[in-house]
């Protein structure tokens, strides 16, 4: 079971990782700019 999950992760993770990285890069960058421009 664990081996199956690992093999599935190996196949799918580049796509998911790319999507998540792109999404969170933009979201995180926006948040970072907001934090930098509006310091608490």
C-alpha positions as YAML, in Angstrom:
chain: A
units: angstrom
residues:
- id: 1
  name: UNK
  ca: [0.00, 0.00, 0.00]
- id: 2
  name: UNK
  ca: [2.75, 2.43, 0.97]
- id: 3
  name: UNK
  ca: [4.70, 1.44, -2.15]
- id: 4
  name: UNK
  ca: [1.61, 2.08, -4.29]
- id: 5
  name: UNK
  ca: [1.18, 5.54, -2.75]
- id: 6
  name: UNK
  ca: [4.87, 6.28, -3.36]
- id: 7
  name: UNK
  ca: [4.64, 5.26, -7.02]
- id: 8
  name: UNK
  ca: [1.47, 7.31, -7.50]
- id: 9
  name: UNK
  ca: [3.11, 10.27, -5.78]
- id: 10
  name: UNK
  ca: [6.14, 9.92, -8.03]
- id: 11
  name: UNK
  ca: [3.93, 10.10, -11.14]
- id: 12
  name: UNK
  ca: [1.49, 12.78, -10.03]
- id: 13
  name: UNK
  ca: [3.61, 14.97, -7.76]
- id: 14
  name: UNK
  ca: [5.44, 16.93, -10.53]
- id: 15
  name: UNK
  ca: [2.09, 18.12, -11.90]
- id: 16
  name: UNK
  ca: [0.55, 18.85, -8.51]
- id: 17
  name: UNK
  ca: [3.79, 20.33, -7.21]
- id: 18
  name: UNK
  ca: [4.03, 22.59, -10.25]
- id: 19
  name: UNK
  ca: [0.42, 23.71, -9.87]
- id: 20
  name: UNK
  ca: [0.68, 24.29, -6.12]
- id: 21
  name: UNK
  ca: [4.04, 26.04, -6.49]
- id: 22
  name: UNK
  ca: [2.67, 28.36, -9.18]
- id: 23
  name: UNK
  ca: [-0.52, 29.07, -7.22]
- id: 24
  name: UNK
  ca: [1.18, 29.62, -3.89]
- id: 25
  name: UNK
  ca: [4.01, 31.57, -5.48]
- id: 26
  name: UNK
  ca: [1.52, 34.14, -6.77]
- id: 27
  name: UNK
  ca: [-0.60, 34.08, -3.61]
- id: 28
  name: UNK
  ca: [2.43, 34.19, -1.34]
- id: 29
  name: UNK
  ca: [4.02, 36.97, -3.36]
- id: 30
  name: UNK
  ca: [0.83, 39.02, -3.11]
- id: 31
  name: UNK
  ca: [0.67, 38.41, 0.65]
- id: 32
  name: UNK
  ca: [4.35, 39.33, 0.97]
- id: 33
  name: UNK
  ca: [3.81, 42.59, -0.90]
- id: 34
  name: UNK
  ca: [0.78, 43.40, 1.26]
- id: 35
  name: UNK
  ca: [2.77, 42.68, 4.42]
- id: 36
  name: UNK
  ca: [5.73, 44.74, 3.21]
- id: 37
  name: UNK
  ca: [3.60, 47.67, 2.06]
- id: 38
  name: UNK
  ca: [1.35, 47.64, 5.13]
- id: 39
  name: UNK
  ca: [3.51, 46.79, 8.15]
- id: 40
  name: UNK
  ca: [1.56, 46.14, 11.32]
...
